[in-house]
């Protein structure tokens, strides 16, 4: 099945698929089970039953779109107007849900299956007669957003033997050349050393590949000093270092670079939607491996900010690379708002499962703006607390300013957020922990690309 690339304004020969709600009209032999399609092939029309009108919402349509993308049994032309419920589900909502849902499910992601690979060769087409400018704009925005999300998903699902730190930086640099309104700078190991990014370099010590810091900048309002900087965790594989992960806990660690792909994908979408805002992204990229020179527990390293960190857990490496990235954003890029994204803590999964992304915000204004953006993009977030008590253990080192992990066993996601906050120079700060929502059952989801883009709009 192919991606939806345009809206059709004329009927084609495919079966016309219409939405129908309970009590809409009497159609003989209609199967009234949700998301079940009844076909009347002699009339070249089919109806998908959607239950009670009062219960229908955006998610109803999005879930149907995903299902169609995965399982459509024949070619359908989808009559978008038939799904509209006035003052409840407008045509722009329907366009958005179908475009994102179908393109999410049919995206061509990294896959090296041979004889076991299944493909659905049927096609889906979105049909609307005489679309308004608002409808066309809604489709274009939805397509840009889901394409950016799928770009990040593809990077995430790529195995670590084919996507090391050097390769990831090069892919981004090459791809982003197409956007003339973005500037991209790739910092190599020597430049990172000159910046004294000691925490990032400490994580990289065990690797055969050099670290990279990729800086992507979009200037939509040259007359404004306001600048939002996104920072993404880019651990291309996390073995845990000397505090090595055991058994199945090392599986899926190719996804530990997801934060960096998410912030880059947001800039990819922003470059096409052209908001009048200044937004930058920093990708902090390395892997976390073990060799004879890898960082040891009890080591003390100096961050770019000058603060020193005692390593009591080499598997808490994400916050180390992010700390140097946050300080770079605040000090060098002069951010007025910092937003970071990371698959940071297993404790996040314990707290919120794979349903909500955990969010920490230093101001109500930042939280309210992010919350509004997330609601517009139908992504679930939950506010978590900053509190100095979560940092007490980490401030108890006798040889450094901070330890990198709280060993109390309590509120691990909150203590990680407090650690990161130490490197923000008191700039307004939002922290997103996507450990639960980024990948589910081995599948790449990559939440927050759409929300971060919407935040810039």
Coordinates of C-alpha atoms in Angstrom, one line a residue:
X1 CA 0.0 0.0 0.0
X2 CA 1.3 3.5 -0.9
X3 CA 1.4 6.6 1.2
X4 CA -1.4 9.2 0.7
X5 CA 0.3 12.0 -1.2
X6 CA -2.7 14.1 -2.3
X7 CA -6.4 14.7 -1.9
X8 CA -8.6 13.5 -4.8
X9 CA -11.4 15.7 -6.0
X10 CA -12.9 13.3 -8.6
X11 CA -14.3 9.8 -8.3
X12 CA -12.2 6.9 -9.5
X13 CA -13.1 3.3 -10.1
X14 CA -12.4 2.1 -6.6
X15 CA -15.2 1.2 -4.2
X16 CA -16.5 4.3 -2.5
X17 CA -16.2 3.9 1.3
X18 CA -18.6 5.9 3.4
X19 CA -18.8 6.3 7.1
X20 CA -22.1 5.6 8.7
X21 CA -23.3 6.1 12.3
X22 CA -26.0 4.4 14.2
X23 CA -29.5 5.5 13.2
X24 CA -28.2 7.6 10.3
X25 CA -30.4 5.8 7.8
X26 CA -31.8 2.4 7.2
X27 CA -29.5 0.4 5.0
X28 CA -30.7 -3.2 4.4
X29 CA -28.1 -5.9 5.4
X30 CA -25.8 -3.3 7.1
X31 CA -23.5 -5.0 9.6
X32 CA -23.7 -2.9 12.8
X33 CA -20.3 -3.7 14.3
X34 CA -17.8 -1.0 14.8
X35 CA -15.2 -0.7 12.1
X36 CA -16.8 -3.5 10.1
X37 CA -17.3 -2.8 6.4
X38 CA -20.5 -3.8 4.5
X39 CA -19.9 -3.8 0.7
X40 CA -22.6 -3.3 -2.0
X41 CA -20.4 -4.1 -5.0
X42 CA -23.2 -3.9 -7.5
X43 CA -23.4 -0.2 -6.6
X44 CA -19.6 0.2 -6.1
X45 CA -20.1 1.5 -2.6
X46 CA -19.3 0.3 0.9
X47 CA -20.2 1.5 4.5
X48 CA -18.0 1.3 7.6
X49 CA -20.1 1.3 10.8
X50 CA -18.8 3.7 13.5
X51 CA -21.3 3.3 16.3
X52 CA -23.1 6.1 18.1
X53 CA -22.5 9.6 16.9
X54 CA -22.1 10.9 20.4
X55 CA -19.2 8.5 21.1
X56 CA -17.3 9.3 17.9
X57 CA -14.1 11.4 18.2
X58 CA -10.8 12.0 16.5
X59 CA -9.3 8.8 17.8
X60 CA -12.2 6.8 16.3
X61 CA -11.3 8.0 12.9
X62 CA -7.5 7.7 13.4
X63 CA -7.9 4.1 14.6
X64 CA -10.0 3.3 11.6
X65 CA -7.4 4.8 9.3
X66 CA -4.6 2.7 10.8
X67 CA -6.8 -0.4 10.5
X68 CA -7.5 0.3 6.8
X69 CA -3.8 0.9 6.1
X70 CA -3.0 -2.5 7.6
X71 CA -5.9 -4.6 6.5
X72 CA -7.9 -3.0 3.6
X73 CA -9.2 -6.0 1.6
X74 CA -9.6 -4.1 -1.6
X75 CA -9.0 -0.6 -3.2
X76 CA -11.2 2.0 -1.5
X77 CA -11.8 5.7 -2.2
X78 CA -12.7 7.2 1.1
X79 CA -15.6 9.7 1.1
X80 CA -14.2 12.1 3.8
X81 CA -17.4 14.2 4.0
X82 CA -19.5 11.2 5.1
X83 CA -17.5 11.0 8.4
X84 CA -18.2 14.6 9.5
X85 CA -20.3 15.3 12.6
X86 CA -21.1 19.0 12.8
X87 CA -19.6 20.8 15.8
X88 CA -18.0 17.5 16.9
X89 CA -15.8 16.2 14.0
X90 CA -15.2 18.8 11.3
X91 CA -13.8 18.0 7.9
X92 CA -10.3 19.2 8.9
X93 CA -10.3 16.7 11.8
X94 CA -11.3 13.9 9.4
X95 CA -8.6 14.9 6.9
X96 CA -6.0 15.0 9.6
X97 CA -6.9 11.7 11.2
X98 CA -7.1 9.8 7.9
X99 CA -3.9 11.3 6.5
X100 CA -1.8 10.6 9.6
X101 CA -3.4 7.2 10.4
X102 CA -3.0 5.7 7.0
X103 CA 0.5 7.1 6.4
X104 CA 1.6 5.9 9.8
X105 CA 0.5 2.4 9.2
X106 CA 1.8 2.1 5.6
X107 CA 5.1 3.8 6.0
X108 CA 8.1 2.1 4.4
X109 CA 10.4 1.6 7.4
X110 CA 13.7 -0.3 7.6
X111 CA 13.0 -3.9 7.0
X112 CA 15.3 -6.7 5.8
X113 CA 12.7 -9.5 5.8
X114 CA 12.8 -11.6 2.7
X115 CA 10.4 -14.5 2.2
X116 CA 8.3 -13.7 5.4
X117 CA 7.6 -10.0 4.5
X118 CA 3.9 -9.3 3.9
X119 CA 2.7 -6.4 1.8
X120 CA -0.8 -5.2 1.1
X121 CA -1.1 -4.2 -2.6
X122 CA -4.5 -2.6 -2.3
X123 CA -4.7 1.2 -2.5
X124 CA -6.5 3.9 -0.5
X125 CA -7.5 7.3 -1.8
X126 CA -8.9 10.3 0.1
X127 CA -11.8 11.9 -1.7
X128 CA -13.4 15.3 -1.2
X129 CA -15.3 17.3 -3.8
X130 CA -14.3 21.0 -4.1
X131 CA -12.1 21.2 -1.0
X132 CA -11.8 24.6 0.7
X133 CA -8.4 26.2 1.3
X134 CA -8.7 25.2 5.0
X135 CA -9.2 21.5 3.9
X136 CA -6.2 21.7 1.6
X137 CA -4.1 23.3 4.3
X138 CA -5.1 20.7 6.8
X139 CA -4.1 17.9 4.5
X140 CA -0.7 19.5 3.7
X141 CA 0.1 20.1 7.4
X142 CA -0.9 16.6 8.3
X143 CA 1.2 15.1 5.5
X144 CA 4.3 17.1 6.6
X145 CA 3.9 16.1 10.2
X146 CA 3.4 12.4 9.6
X147 CA 6.2 12.3 7.0
X148 CA 8.5 13.8 9.6
X149 CA 7.4 11.3 12.3
X150 CA 7.9 8.4 9.9
X151 CA 11.4 9.7 9.0
X152 CA 12.3 9.6 12.7
X153 CA 10.6 6.2 13.1
X154 CA 12.7 4.8 10.3
X155 CA 15.9 6.0 12.0
X156 CA 14.8 4.4 15.3
X157 CA 14.0 1.0 13.9
X158 CA 17.3 0.8 12.0
X159 CA 19.6 -1.7 13.8
X160 CA 22.7 -0.3 15.6
X161 CA 25.1 -2.1 13.3
X162 CA 23.8 0.1 10.5
X163 CA 23.3 3.3 12.4
X164 CA 26.3 4.4 14.6
X165 CA 26.9 7.9 15.8
X166 CA 28.9 9.0 12.8
X167 CA 26.3 7.6 10.3
X168 CA 23.4 9.2 12.1
X169 CA 25.0 12.6 12.0
X170 CA 25.8 12.2 8.3
X171 CA 22.3 11.1 7.4
X172 CA 20.8 14.2 9.0
X173 CA 23.4 16.6 7.5
X174 CA 22.8 15.1 4.0
X175 CA 19.0 15.0 4.2
X176 CA 18.6 18.5 5.6
X177 CA 20.5 20.1 2.7
X178 CA 17.2 20.2 0.9
X179 CA 15.9 22.8 3.3
X180 CA 17.4 26.2 2.5
X181 CA 15.9 27.8 5.6
X182 CA 17.9 25.5 7.9
X183 CA 21.5 25.7 8.9
X184 CA 23.2 22.5 10.0
X185 CA 26.5 22.2 11.8
X186 CA 28.1 18.8 12.7
X187 CA 30.7 18.9 15.5
X188 CA 33.3 16.2 15.5
X189 CA 35.3 14.8 18.5
X190 CA 38.0 17.5 18.4
X191 CA 35.4 20.3 18.4
X192 CA 33.5 18.6 21.2
X193 CA 36.8 18.4 23.2
X194 CA 37.4 22.1 22.6
X195 CA 34.0 22.8 24.1
X196 CA 34.9 20.8 27.2
X197 CA 31.9 18.6 26.9
X198 CA 33.4 16.2 29.4
X199 CA 30.2 14.3 30.2
X200 CA 29.4 13.4 26.6
X201 CA 33.0 12.5 26.0
X202 CA 33.0 10.2 29.1
X203 CA 30.1 8.2 27.7
X204 CA 31.9 7.9 24.3
X205 CA 35.1 6.5 25.8
X206 CA 34.1 2.9 25.4
X207 CA 33.1 3.3 21.7
X208 CA 34.9 2.6 18.5
X209 CA 33.0 5.5 16.9
X210 CA 33.4 9.2 17.5
X211 CA 30.7 11.3 19.2
X212 CA 28.8 13.8 17.2
X213 CA 26.8 16.9 18.1
X214 CA 24.5 18.1 15.4
X215 CA 23.1 21.6 15.6
X216 CA 20.1 22.5 13.4
X217 CA 18.9 26.1 13.4
X218 CA 15.8 27.7 11.9
X219 CA 15.4 31.5 12.0
X220 CA 11.8 32.4 11.3
X221 CA 11.8 35.8 13.1
X222 CA 15.2 37.5 12.8
X223 CA 13.9 40.5 14.7
X224 CA 13.2 38.5 17.8
X225 CA 15.6 37.4 20.6
X226 CA 13.2 34.6 21.6
X227 CA 14.6 31.2 20.8
X228 CA 13.4 27.7 21.6
X229 CA 16.1 25.1 21.6
X230 CA 15.2 21.4 21.4
X231 CA 17.8 18.9 22.8
X232 CA 17.6 15.2 21.9
X233 CA 19.3 12.2 23.5
X234 CA 21.2 10.3 20.8
X235 CA 22.6 7.1 22.3
X236 CA 22.7 4.9 19.2
X237 CA 23.1 1.8 21.4
X238 CA 23.1 1.5 25.2
X239 CA 24.9 -1.5 26.6
X240 CA 24.8 0.1 30.1
X241 CA 28.6 0.4 30.1
X242 CA 30.3 -1.2 33.1
X243 CA 27.0 -1.3 34.8
X244 CA 26.0 -3.6 32.0
X245 CA 22.4 -4.3 31.2
X246 CA 21.4 -8.0 31.7
X247 CA 19.4 -10.3 29.6
X248 CA 16.4 -8.9 27.8
X249 CA 17.0 -5.4 29.2
X250 CA 19.6 -4.8 26.5
X251 CA 17.1 -5.5 23.8
X252 CA 15.6 -2.5 22.1
X253 CA 18.5 -0.3 23.1
X254 CA 18.8 0.8 19.4
X255 CA 15.9 3.1 20.3
X256 CA 18.0 5.1 22.8
X257 CA 18.8 7.6 20.1
X258 CA 15.1 8.4 19.6
X259 CA 15.1 11.8 21.4
X260 CA 17.7 13.1 18.9
X261 CA 15.6 11.8 15.9
X262 CA 12.5 13.4 17.4
X263 CA 14.0 16.9 17.7
X264 CA 15.5 16.6 14.3
X265 CA 12.2 15.5 12.8
X266 CA 10.4 18.5 14.4
X267 CA 12.9 20.8 12.7
X268 CA 12.3 19.0 9.4
X269 CA 8.6 19.7 9.7
X270 CA 9.2 23.3 10.9
X271 CA 11.3 24.0 7.9
X272 CA 8.3 23.2 5.7
X273 CA 5.6 24.9 7.7
X274 CA 7.7 28.1 8.2
X275 CA 6.4 29.6 11.5
X276 CA 7.5 33.0 12.5
X277 CA 9.6 31.6 15.4
X278 CA 13.2 30.9 16.1
X279 CA 13.8 27.2 16.8
X280 CA 17.0 25.1 17.0
X281 CA 17.7 21.5 17.8
X282 CA 20.8 19.8 19.3
X283 CA 21.4 16.1 18.7
X284 CA 23.9 14.7 21.3
X285 CA 25.1 11.5 19.7
X286 CA 27.3 8.6 20.8
X287 CA 26.8 5.0 21.9
X288 CA 27.5 3.5 25.3
X289 CA 29.8 0.5 25.0
X290 CA 32.4 -1.3 27.1
X291 CA 36.1 -1.4 26.3
X292 CA 39.3 -1.2 28.3
X293 CA 39.1 2.6 28.5
X294 CA 35.3 3.0 29.1
X295 CA 34.2 5.2 31.9
X296 CA 34.3 3.5 35.3
X297 CA 31.9 3.7 38.2
X298 CA 33.5 6.1 40.8
X299 CA 35.0 8.2 38.0
X300 CA 34.6 12.0 38.2
X301 CA 34.1 14.0 35.0
X302 CA 33.8 17.7 34.4
X303 CA 30.8 19.0 32.3
X304 CA 30.8 21.8 29.8
X305 CA 29.2 24.0 32.5
X306 CA 32.1 23.4 34.9
X307 CA 30.1 21.3 37.3
X308 CA 31.7 18.0 38.2
X309 CA 29.8 14.7 38.2
X310 CA 30.7 11.4 40.1
X311 CA 29.6 8.4 38.1
X312 CA 27.8 6.0 40.4
X313 CA 26.0 4.3 37.4
X314 CA 27.4 4.1 33.9
X315 CA 23.9 3.1 32.7
X316 CA 22.6 6.6 33.6
X317 CA 24.5 7.9 30.6
X318 CA 21.6 9.7 28.8
X319 CA 21.5 12.5 31.3
X320 CA 25.2 13.0 30.9
X321 CA 25.1 13.7 27.2
X322 CA 22.0 15.7 27.6
X323 CA 23.6 17.9 30.4
X324 CA 26.3 19.1 28.0
X325 CA 23.7 19.6 25.3
X326 CA 21.4 21.7 27.5
X327 CA 24.3 23.9 28.6
X328 CA 25.3 24.4 25.0
X329 CA 21.8 25.4 24.2
X330 CA 21.6 27.9 27.1
X331 CA 25.1 29.3 26.9
X332 CA 26.1 29.2 23.2
X333 CA 22.8 29.3 21.4
X334 CA 21.3 31.7 23.9
X335 CA 18.0 29.8 24.3
X336 CA 15.1 31.6 26.0
X337 CA 13.4 28.2 26.3
X338 CA 15.0 24.8 26.5
X339 CA 13.0 21.6 25.7
X340 CA 14.7 18.2 25.8
X341 CA 13.4 14.8 24.7
X342 CA 14.9 11.5 25.9
X343 CA 14.1 7.8 26.4
X344 CA 15.6 8.5 29.8
X345 CA 14.3 6.3 32.6
X346 CA 12.7 2.9 33.1
X347 CA 10.9 4.5 36.1
X348 CA 8.9 6.5 33.5
X349 CA 7.4 3.3 32.2
X350 CA 6.5 2.2 35.7
X351 CA 4.8 5.6 36.4
X352 CA 2.8 6.2 33.2
X353 CA 3.2 3.0 31.1
X354 CA 3.1 3.4 27.3
X355 CA 0.1 5.8 27.4
X356 CA 1.4 9.2 28.5
X357 CA 4.7 11.0 27.9
X358 CA 6.0 12.4 31.2
X359 CA 6.6 16.2 31.2
X360 CA 8.4 18.5 33.6
X361 CA 8.1 22.3 33.2
X362 CA 9.7 25.0 35.2
X363 CA 6.8 27.5 34.5
X364 CA 3.1 27.2 34.1
X365 CA 3.3 29.2 30.9
X366 CA 5.6 26.6 29.3
X367 CA 3.4 23.8 30.5
X368 CA 0.2 25.4 29.2
X369 CA 1.7 26.1 25.8
X370 CA 3.0 22.5 25.5
X371 CA -0.3 21.1 26.7
X372 CA -2.2 23.1 24.2
X373 CA 0.1 21.9 21.4
X374 CA -0.3 18.3 22.5
X375 CA -4.1 18.5 22.6
X376 CA -4.1 19.9 19.0
X377 CA -1.9 17.0 17.9
X378 CA -3.8 14.4 20.0
X379 CA -0.7 13.3 21.9
X380 CA -1.1 12.4 25.6
X381 CA 1.2 14.1 28.1
X382 CA 1.2 14.2 32.0
X383 CA 2.8 16.9 34.1
X384 CA 5.4 15.6 36.7
X385 CA 7.0 17.6 39.5
X386 CA 10.3 19.3 39.9
X387 CA 11.3 19.3 43.6
X388 CA 14.7 19.8 45.3
X389 CA 14.1 16.8 47.5
X390 CA 14.5 14.5 44.5
X391 CA 18.1 15.8 44.2
X392 CA 19.3 15.5 47.8
X393 CA 21.0 12.1 47.3
X394 CA 22.8 13.3 44.1
X395 CA 24.1 16.3 45.9
X396 CA 25.6 14.1 48.5
X397 CA 28.8 13.2 46.7
X398 CA 32.0 13.8 48.8
X399 CA 34.2 14.2 45.7
X400 CA 32.0 16.1 43.1
X401 CA 29.2 18.5 42.7
X402 CA 26.7 15.8 41.8
X403 CA 26.3 12.0 41.5
X404 CA 24.6 11.0 38.3
X405 CA 22.0 8.7 39.9
X406 CA 19.7 8.7 42.9
X407 CA 20.0 5.4 44.7
X408 CA 17.0 5.9 47.0
X409 CA 14.9 3.9 44.6
X410 CA 12.2 6.6 44.7
X411 CA 10.8 8.7 41.8
X412 CA 13.7 7.9 39.5
X413 CA 12.3 9.9 36.6
X414 CA 11.9 13.0 38.9
X415 CA 15.5 12.8 40.1
X416 CA 16.7 12.4 36.5
X417 CA 14.8 15.6 35.6
X418 CA 16.3 17.4 38.6
X419 CA 19.8 16.4 37.5
X420 CA 19.2 17.8 34.0
X421 CA 17.8 21.0 35.4
X422 CA 21.2 21.7 37.0
X423 CA 22.6 22.4 33.5
X424 CA 20.0 24.8 32.2
X425 CA 21.4 28.1 33.5
X426 CA 17.9 28.8 34.9
X427 CA 16.5 29.2 31.4
X428 CA 12.8 28.3 31.2
X429 CA 12.9 24.5 30.8
X430 CA 10.6 21.6 29.6
X431 CA 11.8 18.0 30.0
X432 CA 10.1 15.1 28.1
X433 CA 10.7 11.5 29.1
X434 CA 9.4 9.3 26.2
X435 CA 10.7 6.0 27.6
X436 CA 7.2 4.6 27.5
X437 CA 5.7 6.2 24.5
X438 CA 8.6 6.1 22.0
X439 CA 8.5 2.4 21.1
X440 CA 5.9 -0.1 22.1
X441 CA 6.2 -3.9 21.7
X442 CA 9.4 -3.4 19.5
X443 CA 7.5 -1.1 17.2
X444 CA 8.6 2.6 16.6
X445 CA 5.9 5.1 17.6
X446 CA 8.0 8.3 18.1
X447 CA 5.5 10.4 20.1
X448 CA 6.1 14.2 20.4
X449 CA 7.3 15.0 16.9
X450 CA 3.9 16.5 16.1
X451 CA 3.6 18.3 19.5
X452 CA 7.1 19.9 19.3
X453 CA 6.2 21.1 15.8
X454 CA 2.9 22.5 16.9
X455 CA 4.6 24.2 19.8
X456 CA 6.6 26.2 17.3
X457 CA 3.5 27.1 15.3

